[in-house]
Short mmCIF file of C-alpha atoms and ligand atoms in Angstrom, two decimals:
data_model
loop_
_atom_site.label_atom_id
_atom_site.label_comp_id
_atom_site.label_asym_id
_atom_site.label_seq_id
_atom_site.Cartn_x
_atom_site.Cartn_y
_atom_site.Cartn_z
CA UNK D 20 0.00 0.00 0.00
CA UNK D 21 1.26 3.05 -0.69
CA UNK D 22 2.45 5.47 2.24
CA UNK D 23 4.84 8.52 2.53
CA UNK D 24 7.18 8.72 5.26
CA UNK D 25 9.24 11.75 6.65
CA UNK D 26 12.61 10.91 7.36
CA UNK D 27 14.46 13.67 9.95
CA UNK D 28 18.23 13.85 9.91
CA UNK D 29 18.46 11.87 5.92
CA UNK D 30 21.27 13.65 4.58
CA UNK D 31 23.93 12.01 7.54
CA UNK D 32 25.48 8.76 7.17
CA UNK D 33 23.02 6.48 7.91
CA UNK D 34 19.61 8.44 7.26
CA UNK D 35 21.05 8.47 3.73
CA UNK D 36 21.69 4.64 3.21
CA UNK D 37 18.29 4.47 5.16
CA UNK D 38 16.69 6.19 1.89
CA UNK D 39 18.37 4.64 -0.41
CA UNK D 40 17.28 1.47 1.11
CA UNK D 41 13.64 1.80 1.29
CA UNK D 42 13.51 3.89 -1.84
CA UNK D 43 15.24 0.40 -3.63
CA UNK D 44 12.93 -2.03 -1.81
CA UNK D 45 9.68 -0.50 -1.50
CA UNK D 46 8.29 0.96 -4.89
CA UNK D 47 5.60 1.91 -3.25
CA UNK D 48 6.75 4.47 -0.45
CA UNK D 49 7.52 7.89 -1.11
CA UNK D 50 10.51 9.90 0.88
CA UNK D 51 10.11 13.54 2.50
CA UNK D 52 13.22 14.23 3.91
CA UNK D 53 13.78 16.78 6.14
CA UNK D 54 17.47 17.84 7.48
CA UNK D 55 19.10 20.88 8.25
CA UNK D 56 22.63 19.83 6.91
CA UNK D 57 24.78 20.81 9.64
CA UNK D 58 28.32 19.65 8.95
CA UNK D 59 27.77 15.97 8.83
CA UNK D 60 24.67 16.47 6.65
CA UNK D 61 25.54 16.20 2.72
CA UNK D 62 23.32 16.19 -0.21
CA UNK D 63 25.72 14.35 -2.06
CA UNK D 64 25.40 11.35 -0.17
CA UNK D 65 21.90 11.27 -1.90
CA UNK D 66 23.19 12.70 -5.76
CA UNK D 67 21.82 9.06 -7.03
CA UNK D 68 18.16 9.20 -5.54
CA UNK D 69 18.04 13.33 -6.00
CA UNK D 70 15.76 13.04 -9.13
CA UNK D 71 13.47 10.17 -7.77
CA UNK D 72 10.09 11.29 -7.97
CA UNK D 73 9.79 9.32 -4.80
CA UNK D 74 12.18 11.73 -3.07
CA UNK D 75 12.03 15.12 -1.90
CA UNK D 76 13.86 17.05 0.27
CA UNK D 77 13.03 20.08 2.62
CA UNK D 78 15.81 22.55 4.49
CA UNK D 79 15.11 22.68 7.97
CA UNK D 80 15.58 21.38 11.72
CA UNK D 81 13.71 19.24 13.94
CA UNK D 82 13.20 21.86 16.37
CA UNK D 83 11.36 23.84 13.81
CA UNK D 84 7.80 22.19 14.99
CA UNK D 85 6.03 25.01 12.36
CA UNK D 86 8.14 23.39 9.75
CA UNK D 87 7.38 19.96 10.27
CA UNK D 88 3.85 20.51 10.98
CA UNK D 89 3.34 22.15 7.71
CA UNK D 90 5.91 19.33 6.12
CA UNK D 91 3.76 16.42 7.60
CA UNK D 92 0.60 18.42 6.39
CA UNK D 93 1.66 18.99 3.13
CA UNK D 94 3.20 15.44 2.02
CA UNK D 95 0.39 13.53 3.96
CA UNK D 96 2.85 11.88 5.75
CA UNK D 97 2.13 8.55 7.45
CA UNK D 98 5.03 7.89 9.69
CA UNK D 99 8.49 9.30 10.74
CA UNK D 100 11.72 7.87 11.35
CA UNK D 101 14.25 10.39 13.27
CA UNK D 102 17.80 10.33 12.62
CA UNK D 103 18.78 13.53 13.15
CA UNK D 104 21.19 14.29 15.81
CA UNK D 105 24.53 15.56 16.32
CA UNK D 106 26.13 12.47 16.42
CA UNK D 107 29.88 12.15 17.75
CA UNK D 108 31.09 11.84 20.95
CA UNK D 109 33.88 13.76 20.96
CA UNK D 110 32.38 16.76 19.37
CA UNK D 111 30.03 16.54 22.39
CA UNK D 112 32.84 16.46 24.92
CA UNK D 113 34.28 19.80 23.65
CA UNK D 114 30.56 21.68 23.58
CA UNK D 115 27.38 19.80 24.95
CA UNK D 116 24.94 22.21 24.27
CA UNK D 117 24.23 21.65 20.36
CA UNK D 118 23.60 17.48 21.23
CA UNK D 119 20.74 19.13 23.76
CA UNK D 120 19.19 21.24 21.05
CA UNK D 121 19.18 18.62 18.45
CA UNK D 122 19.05 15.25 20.20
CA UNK D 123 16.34 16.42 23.30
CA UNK D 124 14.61 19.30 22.47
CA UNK D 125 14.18 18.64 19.04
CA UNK D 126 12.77 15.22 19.37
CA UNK D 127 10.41 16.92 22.06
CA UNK D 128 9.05 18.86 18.84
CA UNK D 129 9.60 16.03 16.70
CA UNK D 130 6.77 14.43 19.83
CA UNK D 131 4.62 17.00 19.96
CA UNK D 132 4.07 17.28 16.05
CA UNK D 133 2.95 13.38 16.18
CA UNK D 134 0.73 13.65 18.86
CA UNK D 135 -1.11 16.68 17.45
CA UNK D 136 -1.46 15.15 14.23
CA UNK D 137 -1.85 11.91 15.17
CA UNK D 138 0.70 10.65 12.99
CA UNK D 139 0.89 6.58 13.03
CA UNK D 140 3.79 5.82 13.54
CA UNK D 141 7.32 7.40 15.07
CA UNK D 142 10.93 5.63 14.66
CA UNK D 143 13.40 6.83 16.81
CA UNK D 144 17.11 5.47 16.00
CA UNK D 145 18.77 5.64 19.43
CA UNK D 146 21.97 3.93 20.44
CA UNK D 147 23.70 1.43 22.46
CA UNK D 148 25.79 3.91 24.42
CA UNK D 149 22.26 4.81 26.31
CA UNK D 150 23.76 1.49 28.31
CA UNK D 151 27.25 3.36 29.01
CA UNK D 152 30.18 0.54 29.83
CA UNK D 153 29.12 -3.07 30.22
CA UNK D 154 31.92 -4.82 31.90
CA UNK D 155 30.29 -8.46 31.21
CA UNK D 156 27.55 -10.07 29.42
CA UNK D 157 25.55 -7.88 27.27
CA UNK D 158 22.64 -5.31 27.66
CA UNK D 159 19.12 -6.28 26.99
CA UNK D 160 16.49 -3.83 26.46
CA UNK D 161 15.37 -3.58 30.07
CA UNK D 162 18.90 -2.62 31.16
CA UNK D 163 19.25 0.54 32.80
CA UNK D 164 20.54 3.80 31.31
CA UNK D 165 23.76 4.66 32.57
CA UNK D 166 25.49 7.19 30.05
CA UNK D 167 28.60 8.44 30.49
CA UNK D 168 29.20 11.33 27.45
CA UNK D 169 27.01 14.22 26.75
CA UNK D 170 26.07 12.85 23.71
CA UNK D 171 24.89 9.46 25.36
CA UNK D 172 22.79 11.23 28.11
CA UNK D 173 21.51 13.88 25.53
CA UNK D 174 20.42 10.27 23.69
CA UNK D 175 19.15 8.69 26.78
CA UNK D 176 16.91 11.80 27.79
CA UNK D 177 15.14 11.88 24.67
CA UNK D 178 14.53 7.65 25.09
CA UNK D 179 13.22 8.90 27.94
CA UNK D 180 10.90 11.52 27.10
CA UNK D 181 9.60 9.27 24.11
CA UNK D 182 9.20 6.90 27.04
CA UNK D 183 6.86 9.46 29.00
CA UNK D 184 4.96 10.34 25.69
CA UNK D 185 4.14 6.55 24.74
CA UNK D 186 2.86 6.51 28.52
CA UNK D 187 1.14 9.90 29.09
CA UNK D 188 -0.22 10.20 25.46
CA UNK D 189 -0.27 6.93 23.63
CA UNK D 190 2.03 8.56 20.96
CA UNK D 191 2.58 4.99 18.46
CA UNK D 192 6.09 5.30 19.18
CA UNK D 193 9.24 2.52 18.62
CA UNK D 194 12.86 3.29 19.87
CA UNK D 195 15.65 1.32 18.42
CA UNK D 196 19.23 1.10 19.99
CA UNK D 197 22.05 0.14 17.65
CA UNK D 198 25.38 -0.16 18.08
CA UNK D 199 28.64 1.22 16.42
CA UNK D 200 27.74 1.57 12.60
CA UNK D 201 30.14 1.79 9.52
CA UNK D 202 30.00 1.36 5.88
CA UNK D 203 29.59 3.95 2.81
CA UNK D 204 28.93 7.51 3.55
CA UNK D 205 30.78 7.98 6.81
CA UNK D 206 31.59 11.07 7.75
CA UNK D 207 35.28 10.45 8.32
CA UNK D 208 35.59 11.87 12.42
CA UNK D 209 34.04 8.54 13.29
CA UNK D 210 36.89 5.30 13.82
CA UNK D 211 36.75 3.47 10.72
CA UNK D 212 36.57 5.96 8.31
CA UNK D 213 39.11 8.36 9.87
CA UNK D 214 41.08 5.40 10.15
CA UNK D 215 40.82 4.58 6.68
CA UNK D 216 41.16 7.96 4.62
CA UNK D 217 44.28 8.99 7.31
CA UNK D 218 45.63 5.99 5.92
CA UNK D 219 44.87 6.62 2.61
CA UNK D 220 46.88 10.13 3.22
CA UNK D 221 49.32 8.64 5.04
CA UNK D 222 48.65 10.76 8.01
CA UNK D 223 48.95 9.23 11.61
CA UNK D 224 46.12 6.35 13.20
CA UNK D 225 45.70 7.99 16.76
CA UNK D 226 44.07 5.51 18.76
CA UNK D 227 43.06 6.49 22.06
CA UNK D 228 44.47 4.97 25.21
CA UNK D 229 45.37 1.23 25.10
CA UNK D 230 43.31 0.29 21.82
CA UNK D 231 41.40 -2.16 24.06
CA UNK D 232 37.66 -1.16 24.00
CA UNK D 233 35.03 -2.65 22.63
CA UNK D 234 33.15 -2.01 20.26
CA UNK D 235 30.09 -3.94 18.45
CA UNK D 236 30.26 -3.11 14.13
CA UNK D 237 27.08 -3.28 12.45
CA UNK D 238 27.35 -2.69 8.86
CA UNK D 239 25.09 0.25 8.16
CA UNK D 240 22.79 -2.20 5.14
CA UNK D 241 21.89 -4.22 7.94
CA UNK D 242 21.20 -1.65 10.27
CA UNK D 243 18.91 -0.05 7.75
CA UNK D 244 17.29 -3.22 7.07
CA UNK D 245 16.40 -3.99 10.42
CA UNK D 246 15.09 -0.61 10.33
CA UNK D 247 12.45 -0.75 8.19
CA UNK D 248 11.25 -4.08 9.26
CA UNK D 249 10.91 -2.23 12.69
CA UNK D 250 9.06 0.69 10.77
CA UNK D 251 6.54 -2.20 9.39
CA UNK D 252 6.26 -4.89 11.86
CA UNK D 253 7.36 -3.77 14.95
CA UNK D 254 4.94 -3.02 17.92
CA UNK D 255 4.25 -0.11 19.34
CA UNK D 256 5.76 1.32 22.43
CA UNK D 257 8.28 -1.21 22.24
CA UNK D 258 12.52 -0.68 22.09
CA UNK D 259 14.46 -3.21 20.31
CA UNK D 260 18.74 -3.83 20.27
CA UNK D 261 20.50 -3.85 17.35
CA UNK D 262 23.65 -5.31 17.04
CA UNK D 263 25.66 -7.71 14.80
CA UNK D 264 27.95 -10.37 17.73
CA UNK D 265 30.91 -8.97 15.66
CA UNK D 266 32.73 -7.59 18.60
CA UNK D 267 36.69 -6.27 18.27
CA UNK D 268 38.94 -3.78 20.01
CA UNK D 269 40.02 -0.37 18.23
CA UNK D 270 43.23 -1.34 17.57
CA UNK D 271 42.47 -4.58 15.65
CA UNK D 272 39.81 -2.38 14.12
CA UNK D 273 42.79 -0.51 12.78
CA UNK D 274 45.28 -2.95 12.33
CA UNK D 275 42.83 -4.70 9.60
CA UNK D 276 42.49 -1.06 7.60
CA UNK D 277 46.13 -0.80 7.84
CA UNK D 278 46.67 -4.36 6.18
CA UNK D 279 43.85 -4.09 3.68
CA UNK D 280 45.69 -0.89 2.70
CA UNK D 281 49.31 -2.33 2.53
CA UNK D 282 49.97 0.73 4.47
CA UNK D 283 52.84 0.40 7.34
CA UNK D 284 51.97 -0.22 10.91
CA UNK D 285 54.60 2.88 11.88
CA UNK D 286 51.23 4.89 10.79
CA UNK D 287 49.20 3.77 14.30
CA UNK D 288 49.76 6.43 17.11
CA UNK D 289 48.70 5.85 20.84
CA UNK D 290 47.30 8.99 21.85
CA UNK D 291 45.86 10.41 24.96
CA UNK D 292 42.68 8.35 26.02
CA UNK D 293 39.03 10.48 25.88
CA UNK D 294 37.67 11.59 29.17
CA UNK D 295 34.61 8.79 30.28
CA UNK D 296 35.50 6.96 27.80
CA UNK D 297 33.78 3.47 27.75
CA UNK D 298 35.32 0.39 27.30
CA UNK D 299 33.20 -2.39 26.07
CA UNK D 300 29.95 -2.10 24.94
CA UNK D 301 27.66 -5.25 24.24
CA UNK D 302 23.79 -5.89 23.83
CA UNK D 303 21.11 -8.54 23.12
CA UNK D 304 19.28 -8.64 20.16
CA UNK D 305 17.33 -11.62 20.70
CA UNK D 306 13.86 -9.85 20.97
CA UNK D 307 14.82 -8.36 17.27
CA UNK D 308 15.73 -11.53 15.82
CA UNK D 309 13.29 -13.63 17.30
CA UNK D 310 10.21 -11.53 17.42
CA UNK D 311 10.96 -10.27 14.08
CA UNK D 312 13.43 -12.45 12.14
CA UNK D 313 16.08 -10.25 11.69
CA UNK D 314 19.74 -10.98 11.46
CA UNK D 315 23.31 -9.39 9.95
CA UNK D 316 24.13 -11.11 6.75
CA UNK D 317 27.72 -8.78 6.49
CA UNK D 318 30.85 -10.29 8.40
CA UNK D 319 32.94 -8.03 10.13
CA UNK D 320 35.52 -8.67 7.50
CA UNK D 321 33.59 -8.73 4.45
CA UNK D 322 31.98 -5.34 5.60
CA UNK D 323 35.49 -3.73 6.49
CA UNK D 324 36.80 -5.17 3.04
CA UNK D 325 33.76 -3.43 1.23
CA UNK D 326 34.03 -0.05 3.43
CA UNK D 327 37.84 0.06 2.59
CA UNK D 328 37.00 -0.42 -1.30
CA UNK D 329 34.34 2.84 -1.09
CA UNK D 330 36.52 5.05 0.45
CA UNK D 331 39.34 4.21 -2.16
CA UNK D 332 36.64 4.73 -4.91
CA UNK D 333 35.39 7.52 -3.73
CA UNK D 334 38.45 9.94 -2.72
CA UNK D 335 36.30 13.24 -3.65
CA UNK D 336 33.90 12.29 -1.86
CA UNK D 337 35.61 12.23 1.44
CA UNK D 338 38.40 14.78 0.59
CA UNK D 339 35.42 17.56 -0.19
CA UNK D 340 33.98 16.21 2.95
CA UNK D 341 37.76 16.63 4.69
CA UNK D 342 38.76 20.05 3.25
CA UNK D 343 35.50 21.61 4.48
CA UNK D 344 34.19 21.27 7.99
CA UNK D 345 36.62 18.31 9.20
CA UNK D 346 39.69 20.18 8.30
CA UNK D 347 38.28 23.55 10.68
CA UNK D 348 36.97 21.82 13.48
CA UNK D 349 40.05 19.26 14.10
CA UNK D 350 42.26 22.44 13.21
CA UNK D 351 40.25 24.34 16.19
CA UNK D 352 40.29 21.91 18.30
CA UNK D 353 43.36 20.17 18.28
CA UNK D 354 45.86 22.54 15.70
CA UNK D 355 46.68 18.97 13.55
CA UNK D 356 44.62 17.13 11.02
CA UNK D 357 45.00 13.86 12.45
CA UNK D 358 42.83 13.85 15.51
CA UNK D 359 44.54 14.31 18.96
CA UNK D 360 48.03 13.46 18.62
CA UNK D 361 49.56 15.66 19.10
CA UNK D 362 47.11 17.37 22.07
P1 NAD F 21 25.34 11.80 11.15
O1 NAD F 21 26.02 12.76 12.07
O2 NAD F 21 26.10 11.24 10.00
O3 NAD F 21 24.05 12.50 10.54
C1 NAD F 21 23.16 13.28 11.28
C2 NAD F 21 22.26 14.02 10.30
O4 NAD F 21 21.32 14.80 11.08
C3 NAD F 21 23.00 15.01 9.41
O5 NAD F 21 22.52 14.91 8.08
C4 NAD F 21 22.66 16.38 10.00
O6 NAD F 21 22.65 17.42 9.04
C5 NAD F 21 21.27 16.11 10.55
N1 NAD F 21 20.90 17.01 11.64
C6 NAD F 21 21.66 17.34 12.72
N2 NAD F 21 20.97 18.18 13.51
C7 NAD F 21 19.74 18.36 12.94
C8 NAD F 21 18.58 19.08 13.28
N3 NAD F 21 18.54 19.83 14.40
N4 NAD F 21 17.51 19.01 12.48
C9 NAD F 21 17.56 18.29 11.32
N5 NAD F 21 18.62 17.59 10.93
C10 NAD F 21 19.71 17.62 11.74
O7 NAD F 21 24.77 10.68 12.08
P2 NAD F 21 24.57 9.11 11.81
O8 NAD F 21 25.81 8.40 12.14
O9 NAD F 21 23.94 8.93 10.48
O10 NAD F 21 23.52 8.77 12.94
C11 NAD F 21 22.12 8.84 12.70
C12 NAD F 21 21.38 8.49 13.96
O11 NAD F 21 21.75 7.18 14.38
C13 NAD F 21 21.70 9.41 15.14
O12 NAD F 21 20.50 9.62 15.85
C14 NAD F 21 22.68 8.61 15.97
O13 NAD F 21 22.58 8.98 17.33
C15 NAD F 21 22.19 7.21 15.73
N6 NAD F 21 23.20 6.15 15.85
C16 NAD F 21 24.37 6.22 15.14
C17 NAD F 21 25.30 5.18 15.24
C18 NAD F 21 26.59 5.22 14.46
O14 NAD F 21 27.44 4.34 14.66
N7 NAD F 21 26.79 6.16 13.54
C19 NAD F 21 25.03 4.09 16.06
C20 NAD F 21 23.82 4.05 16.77
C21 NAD F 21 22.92 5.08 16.64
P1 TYD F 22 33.68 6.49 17.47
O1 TYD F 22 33.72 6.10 16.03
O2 TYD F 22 33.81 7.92 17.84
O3 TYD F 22 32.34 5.87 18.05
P2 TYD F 22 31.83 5.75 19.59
O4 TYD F 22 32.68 6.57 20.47
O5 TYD F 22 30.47 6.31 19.45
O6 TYD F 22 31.86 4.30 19.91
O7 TYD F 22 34.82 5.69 18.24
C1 TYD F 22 34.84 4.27 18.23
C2 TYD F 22 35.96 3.83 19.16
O8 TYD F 22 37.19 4.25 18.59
C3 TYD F 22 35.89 4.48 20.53
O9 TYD F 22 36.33 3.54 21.50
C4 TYD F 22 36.88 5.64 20.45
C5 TYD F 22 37.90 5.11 19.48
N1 TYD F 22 38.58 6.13 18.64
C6 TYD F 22 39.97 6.18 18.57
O10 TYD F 22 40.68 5.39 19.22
N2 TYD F 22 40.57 7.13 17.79
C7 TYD F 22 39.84 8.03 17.07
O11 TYD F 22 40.43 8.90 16.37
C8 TYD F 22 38.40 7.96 17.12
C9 TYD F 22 37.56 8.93 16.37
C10 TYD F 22 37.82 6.98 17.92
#
């Protein structure tokens, strides 16, 4: 049947693999999206679905509740999946305040907007870090919140307000927590593909502390498929995991980019370690694969192998992307390229 959907924050790394997604396997669903292309927002990332007549795109932010009122109003829009947010932890370390605005008070408007027009359904893409450092076994849904970076608590306060909304209102809302992402379209600040196009650039790998925490890589296809399962099937009011089992520490992370890339291990740097930062993380996606029949079909390596071969392929891509907004903020913030080693 057909249905348009608004999708918030579709111009980011994962938002735009989202659209692509749906827009490939559902002919019948047409695509507002609305994002207000902050620095990890690019309309490139979409060049290949720009002239879809499925597709449109609108300027704007979340918080604008006018905006998205008159966006939902317009398109007839069915549903809405949120994926805008500032997004990176360290950015959130040096100034909190925009991960407030964007990830909390702008999914407040994002609430209010759904409850006043009754829209059917409301996505929210949240994130494993809502369970801050799990020293052993692995967090289910019903594990408590226990962030420990401004941009996990600004993440965890909107869970809870959608939380208080599905209560207090009934608002048809689903929350889904993923864990570490990569894959095409990465804004290169994040591990993997900072790791990657340093490399590429010969610049120095500056992993933070002792390499040793864990992370859980979901390659960004599966992620979006699960996604739009969730969209169709999932119930209401309900949160659901998303992870892959492919657990590694950072610094095999990197040493596998830096043998993919025949590029010398002299390039990896151990640099100061980021305040809070957590070591493992780990959760339980059982209720997602059983309840729904989801699972990853990318290994760890075939993903990483495929990631690798984009980046290489797609140099101006990521070097327009570098020579912009990257360049100025890790200039700012740290006076070299390369991240923080030399802080
Ligand atoms: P991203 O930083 O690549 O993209 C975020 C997008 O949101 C950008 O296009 C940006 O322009 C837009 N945006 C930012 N503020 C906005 C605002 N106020 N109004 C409208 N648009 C705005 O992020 P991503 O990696 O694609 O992450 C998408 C979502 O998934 C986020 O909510 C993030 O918390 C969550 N998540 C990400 C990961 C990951 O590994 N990347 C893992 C789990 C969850
Ligand atoms: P990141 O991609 O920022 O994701 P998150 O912090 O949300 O998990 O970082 C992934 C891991 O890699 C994290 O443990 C921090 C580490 N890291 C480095 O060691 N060096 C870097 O330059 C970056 C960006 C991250």
């Amino acid at each position: 049947m057909s249905q348009t959907i608004l999708v918030t924050g579709g111009a980011g790394f994962i938002g735009s693999n989202f659209i692509r997604y749906v827009l490939q396997h559902d002919p019948d669903v047409q695509i507002v999206n609305v994002d207000a292309l902050t620095y990890a927002g690019n309309l490139t990332n979409l060049e290949d679905v720009a002239d879809s007549p499925r597709y449109h795109f609108v300027r704007g932010k979340i918080q604008d509740q006018a905006l998205i009122e008159q966006v939902c109003r317009d398109y007839g829009v069915e549903g809405i999946i949120n994926f805008a947010a500032e997004s990176h932890v360290d950015r959130s370390i040096h100034s909190a305040a925009p991960f407030l605005e964007t990830n909390v008070l702008g999914v407040l408007h994002l609430l209010e907007v759904v409850r006043k027009l009754s829209i059917p359904r409301f996505v929210h893409i949240s994130t494993d870090e809502v369970y801050g450092s799990i020293a052993e076994g692995a967090a289910t849904e019903e594990s408590p919140l226990r962030p420990n970076s401004p941009y996990a608590a600004s993440k965890a306060s909107a869970d809870l307000l959608i939380r208080s909304y599905i209560r207090t209102y009934g608002v048809p809302a689903i929350i889904t927590r993923a864990s570490n992402n990569y894959g095409p379209y990465q804004f290169p600040e994040k591990l993997i593909p900072l790791m990657i196009t340093n490399a590429l650039e010969n610049q120095p790998l500056p992993v933070y502390g002792d390499g040793q925490n864990i992370r859980d890589w979901l390659f960004v296809e599966d992620h979006c498929a699960a996604l739009w399962l969730i969209y169709q099937r999932g119930s209401e009011g309900e949160i659901y995991n998303i992870c892959s089992g492919e657990q590694r520490r950072n610094i095999e992370v990197v040493e596998a980019i830096v043998r993919l890339l025949n590029k010398p291990s002299s390039l990896i740097q151990f640099v100061p370690d980021r305040p809070g930062h957590d070591r493992r993380y780990a959760m339980d996606a059982t209720k997602l694969r059983q309840q729904l029949g989801w699972q990853p079909t990318v290994s760890f390596d075939e993903g990483l192998a495929r990631t690798v071969q984009w980046y290489q392929n797609h140099r101006q891509w990521w070097k327009a992307v570098r020579d912009q907004s990257y360049r100025e903020y890790y200039q700012k913030q740290y006076g070299v390229l390369s991240g923080k080693a030399e802080q």
